[in-house]
Amino acid sequence: MITVITSALIAILTLGAILLGTSVRIVKQFERGVVFRFGQVRSEVRGPGLAVIMPVADRLQKVNMQIVTMPVPAQDGITRDNVTVHVDAVIYFRVVDPMRVVVDVQDYEAAIRQVAMASLRSIIGKSELDDLLSNRERLNQGLELMIDSPAVGWGVHIDRVEIKDVALPDSMKRSMSRQAEAERERRSRVITAEGELQASQKLAQAAETMALHPAALQLRLLQTVVEVAAEKNSTLVLPFPVELLRFLERATPPEPEPPAGPATSQSVPALSAGLPASADQCLPDTAAMDRAAPNGVGADR
């Protein structure tokens, strides 16, 4: 009798342990539990901790509430300005309604991946290449809205969508590099021209100042001599401007002219009186010499 009672107690305890094991579930902090009783979903969502369900009748399905990082496979597309690109992206999303995720969609991660791929191809076709390269923030916002519209009905919230990389053909890369080099060359030439313009304006102002104050040119010349002498050169080339000569000429007083008296006025006629009347009187008579020396004797002599 005692053996039968002991066996019955052991069987009851074993059955109770089995029933307790099938009716008690542990829900983690980042999970939520959705209970199905005979295939019908219960309205109450089980929170973290111990969740007791009816054995055989109930089935608990756990839903992860953490933020999921999903890479979007790279998509080939043609931009609005007819450039072939290879673009990939990444999505950050989380579940906000575990009951909808379980009931309304079979595999919400696969559904979001497909929607993201289609939205990425659509955003590539609507955008230009410059927008994909430089205006990604606006494209990320547009892509997030396109994916979030169907995801809200599935109980999923899209936190962030980012375009990771835009791969271009090699020919387009070379064209863009040449364009960048030409743009930098243009900027350098513009900056050089602006520097020349500013320098010419300052030189014109300096020339006006030196024209008003001639001593400034001499001071500048002395400053140039000091700068050249500081290099300890054995040869010194000193420019001597014409303006300095003019300045020295203006600074030097003129010499006094001799007084005009009667002696000076009379000396000129006296000198002119001693001169012959004409130059022909001082020359010998060559015709008379030829007659005096016939047969060319005088000429040979």
PDB file of C-alpha atoms in Angstrom:
ATOM      1  CA  MET A   1       0.000   0.000   0.000  1.00  0.00           C
ATOM      2  CA  ILE A   2       2.761   2.413   0.901  1.00  0.00           C
ATOM      3  CA  THR A   3       4.558   1.564  -2.331  1.00  0.00           C
ATOM      4  CA  VAL A   4       1.465   2.368  -4.414  1.00  0.00           C
ATOM      5  CA  ILE A   5       0.994   5.718  -2.637  1.00  0.00           C
ATOM      6  CA  THR A   6       4.635   6.581  -3.125  1.00  0.00           C
ATOM      7  CA  SER A   7       4.460   5.710  -6.803  1.00  0.00           C
ATOM      8  CA  ALA A   8       1.334   7.826  -7.216  1.00  0.00           C
ATOM      9  CA  LEU A   9       2.964  10.806  -5.514  1.00  0.00           C
ATOM     10  CA  ILE A  10       6.018  10.479  -7.690  1.00  0.00           C
ATOM     11  CA  ALA A  11       3.841  10.312 -10.801  1.00  0.00           C
ATOM     12  CA  ILE A  12       1.840  13.359  -9.685  1.00  0.00           C
ATOM     13  CA  LEU A  13       5.002  15.332  -8.953  1.00  0.00           C
ATOM     14  CA  THR A  14       6.493  14.342 -12.270  1.00  0.00           C
ATOM     15  CA  LEU A  15       3.339  15.363 -14.121  1.00  0.00           C
ATOM     16  CA  GLY A  16       3.206  18.635 -12.187  1.00  0.00           C
ATOM     17  CA  ALA A  17       6.836  19.383 -13.060  1.00  0.00           C
ATOM     18  CA  ILE A  18       6.137  18.676 -16.720  1.00  0.00           C
ATOM     19  CA  LEU A  19       3.057  20.881 -16.691  1.00  0.00           C
ATOM     20  CA  LEU A  20       4.936  23.626 -14.851  1.00  0.00           C
ATOM     21  CA  GLY A  21       7.764  23.435 -17.378  1.00  0.00           C
ATOM     22  CA  THR A  22       5.349  23.786 -20.282  1.00  0.00           C
ATOM     23  CA  SER A  23       3.352  26.610 -18.708  1.00  0.00           C
ATOM     24  CA  VAL A  24       6.152  28.888 -17.455  1.00  0.00           C
ATOM     25  CA  ARG A  25       8.163  31.040 -19.875  1.00  0.00           C
ATOM     26  CA  ILE A  26      10.917  33.557 -19.260  1.00  0.00           C
ATOM     27  CA  VAL A  27      10.671  36.814 -21.221  1.00  0.00           C
ATOM     28  CA  LYS A  28      13.864  38.877 -21.350  1.00  0.00           C
ATOM     29  CA  GLN A  29      14.021  42.619 -20.772  1.00  0.00           C
ATOM     30  CA  PHE A  30      14.318  43.498 -24.464  1.00  0.00           C
ATOM     31  CA  GLU A  31      11.555  41.070 -25.503  1.00  0.00           C
ATOM     32  CA  ARG A  32       7.764  41.030 -25.461  1.00  0.00           C
ATOM     33  CA  GLY A  33       5.538  37.955 -25.531  1.00  0.00           C
ATOM     34  CA  VAL A  34       2.447  37.473 -27.685  1.00  0.00           C
ATOM     35  CA  VAL A  35       0.132  34.643 -26.498  1.00  0.00           C
ATOM     36  CA  PHE A  36      -1.964  32.512 -28.853  1.00  0.00           C
ATOM     37  CA  ARG A  37      -4.722  30.446 -27.222  1.00  0.00           C
ATOM     38  CA  PHE A  38      -5.964  27.737 -29.545  1.00  0.00           C
ATOM     39  CA  GLY A  39      -4.612  29.818 -32.440  1.00  0.00           C
ATOM     40  CA  GLN A  40      -6.322  33.054 -31.387  1.00  0.00           C
ATOM     41  CA  VAL A  41      -4.165  35.931 -30.284  1.00  0.00           C
ATOM     42  CA  ARG A  42      -4.715  37.309 -26.819  1.00  0.00           C
ATOM     43  CA  SER A  43      -4.978  41.068 -26.367  1.00  0.00           C
ATOM     44  CA  GLU A  44      -2.516  41.136 -23.486  1.00  0.00           C
ATOM     45  CA  VAL A  45       1.166  41.366 -24.366  1.00  0.00           C
ATOM     46  CA  ARG A  46       3.409  39.733 -21.782  1.00  0.00           C
ATOM     47  CA  GLY A  47       6.218  41.894 -20.438  1.00  0.00           C
ATOM     48  CA  PRO A  48       9.705  40.879 -19.237  1.00  0.00           C
ATOM     49  CA  GLY A  49       9.912  38.319 -16.436  1.00  0.00           C
ATOM     50  CA  LEU A  50       8.050  35.057 -15.787  1.00  0.00           C
ATOM     51  CA  ALA A  51       5.050  34.485 -18.026  1.00  0.00           C
ATOM     52  CA  VAL A  52       2.629  31.730 -17.063  1.00  0.00           C
ATOM     53  CA  ILE A  53       0.522  30.259 -19.827  1.00  0.00           C
ATOM     54  CA  MET A  54      -1.920  27.429 -20.028  1.00  0.00           C
ATOM     55  CA  PRO A  55      -0.257  24.206 -21.078  1.00  0.00           C
ATOM     56  CA  VAL A  56      -1.335  22.688 -24.365  1.00  0.00           C
ATOM     57  CA  ALA A  57      -3.809  25.516 -25.017  1.00  0.00           C
ATOM     58  CA  ASP A  58      -1.450  28.503 -25.142  1.00  0.00           C
ATOM     59  CA  ARG A  59       1.615  29.221 -27.249  1.00  0.00           C
ATOM     60  CA  LEU A  60       3.965  32.126 -26.491  1.00  0.00           C
ATOM     61  CA  GLN A  61       5.850  33.881 -29.293  1.00  0.00           C
ATOM     62  CA  LYS A  62       8.638  36.280 -28.328  1.00  0.00           C
ATOM     63  CA  VAL A  63       9.355  39.472 -30.280  1.00  0.00           C
ATOM     64  CA  ASN A  64      12.682  41.314 -30.071  1.00  0.00           C
ATOM     65  CA  MET A  65      12.236  45.042 -29.343  1.00  0.00           C
ATOM     66  CA  GLN A  66      15.868  46.074 -29.893  1.00  0.00           C
ATOM     67  CA  ILE A  67      17.018  48.337 -32.717  1.00  0.00           C
ATOM     68  CA  VAL A  68      17.924  46.234 -35.725  1.00  0.00           C
ATOM     69  CA  THR A  69      20.702  47.236 -38.139  1.00  0.00           C
ATOM     70  CA  MET A  70      19.952  45.938 -41.617  1.00  0.00           C
ATOM     71  CA  PRO A  71      22.302  46.495 -44.578  1.00  0.00           C
ATOM     72  CA  VAL A  72      20.536  47.070 -47.889  1.00  0.00           C
ATOM     73  CA  PRO A  73      22.167  45.206 -50.791  1.00  0.00           C
ATOM     74  CA  ALA A  74      23.826  47.460 -53.361  1.00  0.00           C
ATOM     75  CA  GLN A  75      21.523  48.485 -56.186  1.00  0.00           C
ATOM     76  CA  ASP A  76      22.470  49.414 -59.743  1.00  0.00           C
ATOM     77  CA  GLY A  77      20.575  52.348 -61.156  1.00  0.00           C
ATOM     78  CA  ILE A  78      20.657  55.213 -63.620  1.00  0.00           C
ATOM     79  CA  THR A  79      20.377  58.724 -62.270  1.00  0.00           C
ATOM     80  CA  ARG A  80      18.238  61.439 -63.772  1.00  0.00           C
ATOM     81  CA  ASP A  81      21.253  62.805 -65.673  1.00  0.00           C
ATOM     82  CA  ASN A  82      21.926  59.339 -67.212  1.00  0.00           C
ATOM     83  CA  VAL A  83      24.859  58.195 -65.064  1.00  0.00           C
ATOM     84  CA  THR A  84      25.109  54.541 -63.993  1.00  0.00           C
ATOM     85  CA  VAL A  85      25.818  54.212 -60.254  1.00  0.00           C
ATOM     86  CA  HIS A  86      26.112  51.428 -57.682  1.00  0.00           C
ATOM     87  CA  VAL A  87      24.548  52.489 -54.351  1.00  0.00           C
ATOM     88  CA  ASP A  88      24.138  50.675 -51.038  1.00  0.00           C
ATOM     89  CA  ALA A  89      22.529  51.802 -47.783  1.00  0.00           C
ATOM     90  CA  VAL A  90      21.810  50.777 -44.182  1.00  0.00           C
ATOM     91  CA  ILE A  91      18.555  50.891 -42.164  1.00  0.00           C
ATOM     92  CA  TYR A  92      18.037  51.224 -38.414  1.00  0.00           C
ATOM     93  CA  PHE A  93      14.567  50.176 -37.238  1.00  0.00           C
ATOM     94  CA  ARG A  94      12.789  48.737 -34.203  1.00  0.00           C
ATOM     95  CA  VAL A  95       9.464  47.075 -33.383  1.00  0.00           C
ATOM     96  CA  VAL A  96       6.898  49.295 -31.663  1.00  0.00           C
ATOM     97  CA  ASP A  97       3.822  47.017 -31.865  1.00  0.00           C
ATOM     98  CA  PRO A  98       4.726  43.348 -31.321  1.00  0.00           C
ATOM     99  CA  MET A  99       1.167  42.149 -31.963  1.00  0.00           C
ATOM    100  CA  ARG A 100       1.052  43.660 -35.463  1.00  0.00           C
ATOM    101  CA  VAL A 101       4.499  42.330 -36.261  1.00  0.00           C
ATOM    102  CA  VAL A 102       3.382  38.812 -35.403  1.00  0.00           C
ATOM    103  CA  VAL A 103      -0.130  38.889 -36.886  1.00  0.00           C
ATOM    104  CA  ASP A 104      -0.053  41.264 -39.873  1.00  0.00           C
ATOM    105  CA  VAL A 105       3.203  40.282 -41.602  1.00  0.00           C
ATOM    106  CA  GLN A 106       4.830  36.901 -42.010  1.00  0.00           C
ATOM    107  CA  ASP A 107       8.505  38.030 -41.928  1.00  0.00           C
ATOM    108  CA  TYR A 108       8.800  41.718 -41.192  1.00  0.00           C
ATOM    109  CA  GLU A 109      12.582  41.848 -41.659  1.00  0.00           C
ATOM    110  CA  ALA A 110      12.383  40.392 -45.164  1.00  0.00           C
ATOM    111  CA  ALA A 111       9.493  42.737 -45.990  1.00  0.00           C
ATOM    112  CA  ILE A 112      11.432  45.789 -44.841  1.00  0.00           C
ATOM    113  CA  ARG A 113      14.487  44.659 -46.832  1.00  0.00           C
ATOM    114  CA  GLN A 114      12.476  44.393 -50.045  1.00  0.00           C
ATOM    115  CA  VAL A 115      10.813  47.765 -49.488  1.00  0.00           C
ATOM    116  CA  ALA A 116      14.231  49.323 -48.832  1.00  0.00           C
ATOM    117  CA  MET A 117      15.689  47.906 -52.048  1.00  0.00           C
ATOM    118  CA  ALA A 118      12.764  49.175 -54.144  1.00  0.00           C
ATOM    119  CA  SER A 119      12.875  52.604 -52.463  1.00  0.00           C
ATOM    120  CA  LEU A 120      16.625  52.873 -53.013  1.00  0.00           C
ATOM    121  CA  ARG A 121      16.254  52.184 -56.737  1.00  0.00           C
ATOM    122  CA  SER A 122      13.454  54.729 -56.916  1.00  0.00           C
ATOM    123  CA  ILE A 123      15.464  57.434 -55.154  1.00  0.00           C
ATOM    124  CA  ILE A 124      18.406  56.818 -57.502  1.00  0.00           C
ATOM    125  CA  GLY A 125      16.225  57.343 -60.569  1.00  0.00           C
ATOM    126  CA  LYS A 126      14.774  60.578 -59.184  1.00  0.00           C
ATOM    127  CA  SER A 127      18.093  62.155 -58.192  1.00  0.00           C
ATOM    128  CA  GLU A 128      21.070  63.561 -60.050  1.00  0.00           C
ATOM    129  CA  LEU A 129      24.653  62.527 -59.542  1.00  0.00           C
ATOM    130  CA  ASP A 130      25.595  65.727 -57.701  1.00  0.00           C
ATOM    131  CA  ASP A 131      22.772  65.131 -55.199  1.00  0.00           C
ATOM    132  CA  LEU A 132      23.960  61.578 -54.525  1.00  0.00           C
ATOM    133  CA  LEU A 133      27.487  62.810 -53.865  1.00  0.00           C
ATOM    134  CA  SER A 134      26.921  66.052 -51.963  1.00  0.00           C
ATOM    135  CA  ASN A 135      23.296  66.262 -50.801  1.00  0.00           C
ATOM    136  CA  ARG A 136      22.891  62.925 -49.048  1.00  0.00           C
ATOM    137  CA  GLU A 137      21.103  64.286 -45.998  1.00  0.00           C
ATOM    138  CA  ARG A 138      18.044  65.234 -48.006  1.00  0.00           C
ATOM    139  CA  LEU A 139      18.112  61.928 -49.875  1.00  0.00           C
ATOM    140  CA  ASN A 140      18.347  60.038 -46.585  1.00  0.00           C
ATOM    141  CA  GLN A 141      15.253  61.813 -45.311  1.00  0.00           C
ATOM    142  CA  GLY A 142      13.325  61.066 -48.498  1.00  0.00           C
ATOM    143  CA  LEU A 143      14.379  57.408 -48.401  1.00  0.00           C
ATOM    144  CA  GLU A 144      13.344  57.168 -44.746  1.00  0.00           C
ATOM    145  CA  LEU A 145       9.858  58.490 -45.545  1.00  0.00           C
ATOM    146  CA  MET A 146       9.459  56.052 -48.434  1.00  0.00           C
ATOM    147  CA  ILE A 147      10.317  53.054 -46.248  1.00  0.00           C
ATOM    148  CA  ASP A 148       8.482  54.244 -43.144  1.00  0.00           C
ATOM    149  CA  SER A 149       5.114  54.585 -44.899  1.00  0.00           C
ATOM    150  CA  PRO A 150       4.432  50.825 -45.259  1.00  0.00           C
ATOM    151  CA  ALA A 151       6.424  49.911 -42.149  1.00  0.00           C
ATOM    152  CA  VAL A 152       4.093  51.840 -39.827  1.00  0.00           C
ATOM    153  CA  GLY A 153       1.223  49.489 -40.709  1.00  0.00           C
ATOM    154  CA  TRP A 154       3.404  46.526 -39.777  1.00  0.00           C
ATOM    155  CA  GLY A 155       4.214  47.865 -36.293  1.00  0.00           C
ATOM    156  CA  VAL A 156       7.794  48.844 -37.180  1.00  0.00           C
ATOM    157  CA  HIS A 157       9.361  52.280 -36.800  1.00  0.00           C
ATOM    158  CA  ILE A 158      12.256  53.346 -39.052  1.00  0.00           C
ATOM    159  CA  ASP A 159      14.753  55.269 -36.938  1.00  0.00           C
ATOM    160  CA  ARG A 160      17.323  56.152 -39.583  1.00  0.00           C
ATOM    161  CA  VAL A 161      18.307  55.408 -43.174  1.00  0.00           C
ATOM    162  CA  GLU A 162      21.723  56.296 -44.586  1.00  0.00           C
ATOM    163  CA  ILE A 163      23.314  55.892 -48.010  1.00  0.00           C
ATOM    164  CA  LYS A 164      26.722  54.363 -47.374  1.00  0.00           C
ATOM    165  CA  ASP A 165      28.568  54.389 -50.668  1.00  0.00           C
ATOM    166  CA  VAL A 166      28.094  55.521 -54.256  1.00  0.00           C
ATOM    167  CA  ALA A 167      30.294  53.627 -56.713  1.00  0.00           C
ATOM    168  CA  LEU A 168      30.966  55.352 -60.044  1.00  0.00           C
ATOM    169  CA  PRO A 169      32.427  54.030 -63.306  1.00  0.00           C
ATOM    170  CA  ASP A 170      36.129  54.607 -63.908  1.00  0.00           C
ATOM    171  CA  SER A 171      35.471  56.922 -66.847  1.00  0.00           C
ATOM    172  CA  MET A 172      33.225  59.109 -64.697  1.00  0.00           C
ATOM    173  CA  LYS A 173      35.868  59.228 -61.967  1.00  0.00           C
ATOM    174  CA  ARG A 174      38.475  60.445 -64.458  1.00  0.00           C
ATOM    175  CA  SER A 175      36.090  63.086 -65.810  1.00  0.00           C
ATOM    176  CA  MET A 176      35.310  64.328 -62.309  1.00  0.00           C
ATOM    177  CA  SER A 177      39.009  64.475 -61.429  1.00  0.00           C
ATOM    178  CA  ARG A 178      39.714  66.561 -64.527  1.00  0.00           C
ATOM    179  CA  GLN A 179      36.811  68.829 -63.666  1.00  0.00           C
ATOM    180  CA  ALA A 180      38.138  69.291 -60.129  1.00  0.00           C
ATOM    181  CA  GLU A 181      41.627  70.108 -61.442  1.00  0.00           C
ATOM    182  CA  ALA A 182      40.203  72.663 -63.872  1.00  0.00           C
ATOM    183  CA  GLU A 183      38.150  74.253 -61.109  1.00  0.00           C
ATOM    184  CA  ARG A 184      41.178  74.547 -58.828  1.00  0.00           C
ATOM    185  CA  GLU A 185      43.229  76.007 -61.679  1.00  0.00           C
ATOM    186  CA  ARG A 186      40.513  78.583 -62.294  1.00  0.00           C
ATOM    187  CA  ARG A 187      40.445  79.520 -58.622  1.00  0.00           C
ATOM    188  CA  SER A 188      44.224  79.881 -58.485  1.00  0.00           C
ATOM    189  CA  ARG A 189      44.222  82.165 -61.523  1.00  0.00           C
ATOM    190  CA  VAL A 190      41.421  84.282 -60.108  1.00  0.00           C
ATOM    191  CA  ILE A 191      43.227  84.608 -56.783  1.00  0.00           C
ATOM    192  CA  THR A 192      46.467  85.565 -58.574  1.00  0.00           C
ATOM    193  CA  ALA A 193      44.647  88.179 -60.652  1.00  0.00           C
ATOM    194  CA  GLU A 194      42.987  89.625 -57.554  1.00  0.00           C
ATOM    195  CA  GLY A 195      46.387  89.804 -55.851  1.00  0.00           C
ATOM    196  CA  GLU A 196      47.874  91.632 -58.836  1.00  0.00           C
ATOM    197  CA  LEU A 197      44.959  94.060 -58.841  1.00  0.00           C
ATOM    198  CA  GLN A 198      45.335  94.834 -55.153  1.00  0.00           C
ATOM    199  CA  ALA A 199      49.104  95.202 -55.536  1.00  0.00           C
ATOM    200  CA  SER A 200      48.687  97.602 -58.457  1.00  0.00           C
ATOM    201  CA  GLN A 201      46.240  99.706 -56.437  1.00  0.00           C
ATOM    202  CA  LYS A 202      48.658  99.887 -53.509  1.00  0.00           C
ATOM    203  CA  LEU A 203      51.548 100.739 -55.828  1.00  0.00           C
ATOM    204  CA  ALA A 204      49.477 103.506 -57.409  1.00  0.00           C
ATOM    205  CA  GLN A 205      48.768 104.941 -53.952  1.00  0.00           C
ATOM    206  CA  ALA A 206      52.464 104.737 -53.087  1.00  0.00           C
ATOM    207  CA  ALA A 207      53.382 106.503 -56.336  1.00  0.00           C
ATOM    208  CA  GLU A 208      50.924 109.297 -55.575  1.00  0.00           C
ATOM    209  CA  THR A 209      52.392 109.692 -52.081  1.00  0.00           C
ATOM    210  CA  MET A 210      55.952 109.829 -53.444  1.00  0.00           C
ATOM    211  CA  ALA A 211      54.895 112.369 -56.066  1.00  0.00           C
ATOM    212  CA  LEU A 212      53.527 114.635 -53.330  1.00  0.00           C
ATOM    213  CA  HIS A 213      56.562 114.062 -51.078  1.00  0.00           C
ATOM    214  CA  PRO A 214      59.776 113.529 -53.144  1.00  0.00           C
ATOM    215  CA  ALA A 215      61.800 112.856 -50.013  1.00  0.00           C
ATOM    216  CA  ALA A 216      59.877 109.605 -49.546  1.00  0.00           C
ATOM    217  CA  LEU A 217      61.579 108.186 -52.646  1.00  0.00           C
ATOM    218  CA  GLN A 218      65.013 108.884 -51.180  1.00  0.00           C
ATOM    219  CA  LEU A 219      63.990 107.238 -47.894  1.00  0.00           C
ATOM    220  CA  ARG A 220      62.762 104.204 -49.814  1.00  0.00           C
ATOM    221  CA  LEU A 221      66.077 104.048 -51.660  1.00  0.00           C
ATOM    222  CA  LEU A 222      67.982 104.091 -48.371  1.00  0.00           C
ATOM    223  CA  GLN A 223      65.728 101.335 -47.049  1.00  0.00           C
ATOM    224  CA  THR A 224      66.514  99.225 -50.122  1.00  0.00           C
ATOM    225  CA  VAL A 225      70.239  99.747 -49.511  1.00  0.00           C
ATOM    226  CA  VAL A 226      69.831  98.592 -45.900  1.00  0.00           C
ATOM    227  CA  GLU A 227      67.970  95.448 -46.988  1.00  0.00           C
ATOM    228  CA  VAL A 228      70.599  94.554 -49.573  1.00  0.00           C
ATOM    229  CA  ALA A 229      73.468  95.242 -47.167  1.00  0.00           C
ATOM    230  CA  ALA A 230      71.924  92.907 -44.571  1.00  0.00           C
ATOM    231  CA  GLU A 231      72.637  89.907 -46.830  1.00  0.00           C
ATOM    232  CA  LYS A 232      76.417  90.555 -46.616  1.00  0.00           C
ATOM    233  CA  ASN A 233      77.002  90.634 -50.356  1.00  0.00           C
ATOM    234  CA  SER A 234      80.352  91.722 -51.769  1.00  0.00           C
ATOM    235  CA  THR A 235      78.671  93.435 -54.745  1.00  0.00           C
ATOM    236  CA  LEU A 236      76.041  96.086 -54.292  1.00  0.00           C
ATOM    237  CA  VAL A 237      73.861  97.127 -57.229  1.00  0.00           C
ATOM    238  CA  LEU A 238      72.304 100.465 -56.392  1.00  0.00           C
ATOM    239  CA  PRO A 239      69.544 101.785 -58.654  1.00  0.00           C
ATOM    240  CA  PHE A 240      69.693 105.526 -59.141  1.00  0.00           C
ATOM    241  CA  PRO A 241      66.257 106.810 -60.162  1.00  0.00           C
ATOM    242  CA  VAL A 242      65.812 109.809 -62.399  1.00  0.00           C
ATOM    243  CA  GLU A 243      63.381 111.323 -59.919  1.00  0.00           C
ATOM    244  CA  LEU A 244      66.207 111.564 -57.388  1.00  0.00           C
ATOM    245  CA  LEU A 245      68.313 113.487 -59.903  1.00  0.00           C
ATOM    246  CA  ARG A 246      65.443 115.865 -60.479  1.00  0.00           C
ATOM    247  CA  PHE A 247      65.021 116.274 -56.749  1.00  0.00           C
ATOM    248  CA  LEU A 248      68.693 117.088 -56.323  1.00  0.00           C
ATOM    249  CA  GLU A 249      68.541 119.488 -59.272  1.00  0.00           C
ATOM    250  CA  ARG A 250      65.646 121.328 -57.695  1.00  0.00           C
ATOM    251  CA  ALA A 251      67.400 121.391 -54.318  1.00  0.00           C
ATOM    252  CA  THR A 252      70.700 122.792 -55.740  1.00  0.00           C
ATOM    253  CA  PRO A 253      70.719 126.665 -56.011  1.00  0.00           C
ATOM    254  CA  PRO A 254      71.502 128.098 -59.519  1.00  0.00           C
ATOM    255  CA  GLU A 255      74.939 129.691 -60.251  1.00  0.00           C
ATOM    256  CA  PRO A 256      75.017 133.540 -60.582  1.00  0.00           C
ATOM    257  CA  GLU A 257      75.437 134.920 -64.160  1.00  0.00           C
ATOM    258  CA  PRO A 258      78.416 137.355 -64.908  1.00  0.00           C
ATOM    259  CA  PRO A 259      77.453 141.035 -65.217  1.00  0.00           C
ATOM    260  CA  ALA A 260      77.171 142.456 -68.748  1.00  0.00           C
ATOM    261  CA  GLY A 261      79.543 145.586 -69.019  1.00  0.00           C
ATOM    262  CA  PRO A 262      81.066 147.787 -71.787  1.00  0.00           C
ATOM    263  CA  ALA A 263      84.276 145.758 -71.934  1.00  0.00           C
ATOM    264  CA  THR A 264      82.400 142.706 -72.872  1.00  0.00           C
ATOM    265  CA  SER A 265      80.467 144.468 -75.602  1.00  0.00           C
ATOM    266  CA  GLN A 266      83.629 145.990 -77.130  1.00  0.00           C
ATOM    267  CA  SER A 267      85.713 142.793 -77.052  1.00  0.00           C
ATOM    268  CA  VAL A 268      83.454 141.046 -79.496  1.00  0.00           C
ATOM    269  CA  PRO A 269      83.919 143.653 -82.318  1.00  0.00           C
ATOM    270  CA  ALA A 270      87.645 143.723 -81.669  1.00  0.00           C
ATOM    271  CA  LEU A 271      87.943 140.038 -82.135  1.00  0.00           C
ATOM    272  CA  SER A 272      85.733 140.101 -85.170  1.00  0.00           C
ATOM    273  CA  ALA A 273      87.763 142.963 -86.703  1.00  0.00           C
ATOM    274  CA  GLY A 274      90.993 140.930 -86.590  1.00  0.00           C
ATOM    275  CA  LEU A 275      89.397 138.068 -88.565  1.00  0.00           C
ATOM    276  CA  PRO A 276      89.534 137.982 -92.383  1.00  0.00           C
ATOM    277  CA  ALA A 277      86.477 139.045 -94.283  1.00  0.00           C
ATOM    278  CA  SER A 278      85.921 135.613 -95.731  1.00  0.00           C
ATOM    279  CA  ALA A 279      87.469 132.218 -95.757  1.00  0.00           C
ATOM    280  CA  ASP A 280      88.403 132.522 -99.470  1.00  0.00           C
ATOM    281  CA  GLN A 281      91.027 135.170 -98.705  1.00  0.00           C
ATOM    282  CA  CYS A 282      93.028 132.758 -96.556  1.00  0.00           C
ATOM    283  CA  LEU A 283      93.188 130.013 -99.215  1.00  0.00           C
ATOM    284  CA  PRO A 284      96.054 130.035-101.879  1.00  0.00           C
ATOM    285  CA  ASP A 285      95.369 130.757-105.573  1.00  0.00           C
ATOM    286  CA  THR A 286      95.720 127.286-107.080  1.00  0.00           C
ATOM    287  CA  ALA A 287      95.180 128.515-110.688  1.00  0.00           C
ATOM    288  CA  ALA A 288      98.107 130.994-110.472  1.00  0.00           C
ATOM    289  CA  MET A 289     100.364 128.235-109.112  1.00  0.00           C
ATOM    290  CA  ASP A 290      99.550 125.998-112.094  1.00  0.00           C
ATOM    291  CA  ARG A 291     100.492 128.752-114.591  1.00  0.00           C
ATOM    292  CA  ALA A 292     103.773 129.437-112.812  1.00  0.00           C
ATOM    293  CA  ALA A 293     104.799 125.750-112.866  1.00  0.00           C
ATOM    294  CA  PRO A 294     104.135 124.299-116.327  1.00  0.00           C
ATOM    295  CA  ASN A 295     104.310 120.600-117.181  1.00  0.00           C
ATOM    296  CA  GLY A 296     103.055 119.723-113.708  1.00  0.00           C
ATOM    297  CA  VAL A 297     106.311 120.387-111.906  1.00  0.00           C
ATOM    298  CA  GLY A 298     104.625 122.306-109.240  1.00  0.00           C
ATOM    299  CA  ALA A 299     102.045 119.582-108.865  1.00  0.00           C
ATOM    300  CA  ASP A 300     104.696 116.927-108.386  1.00  0.00           C
ATOM    301  CA  ARG A 301     106.464 119.008-105.864  1.00  0.00           C
TER     302      ARG A 301
END
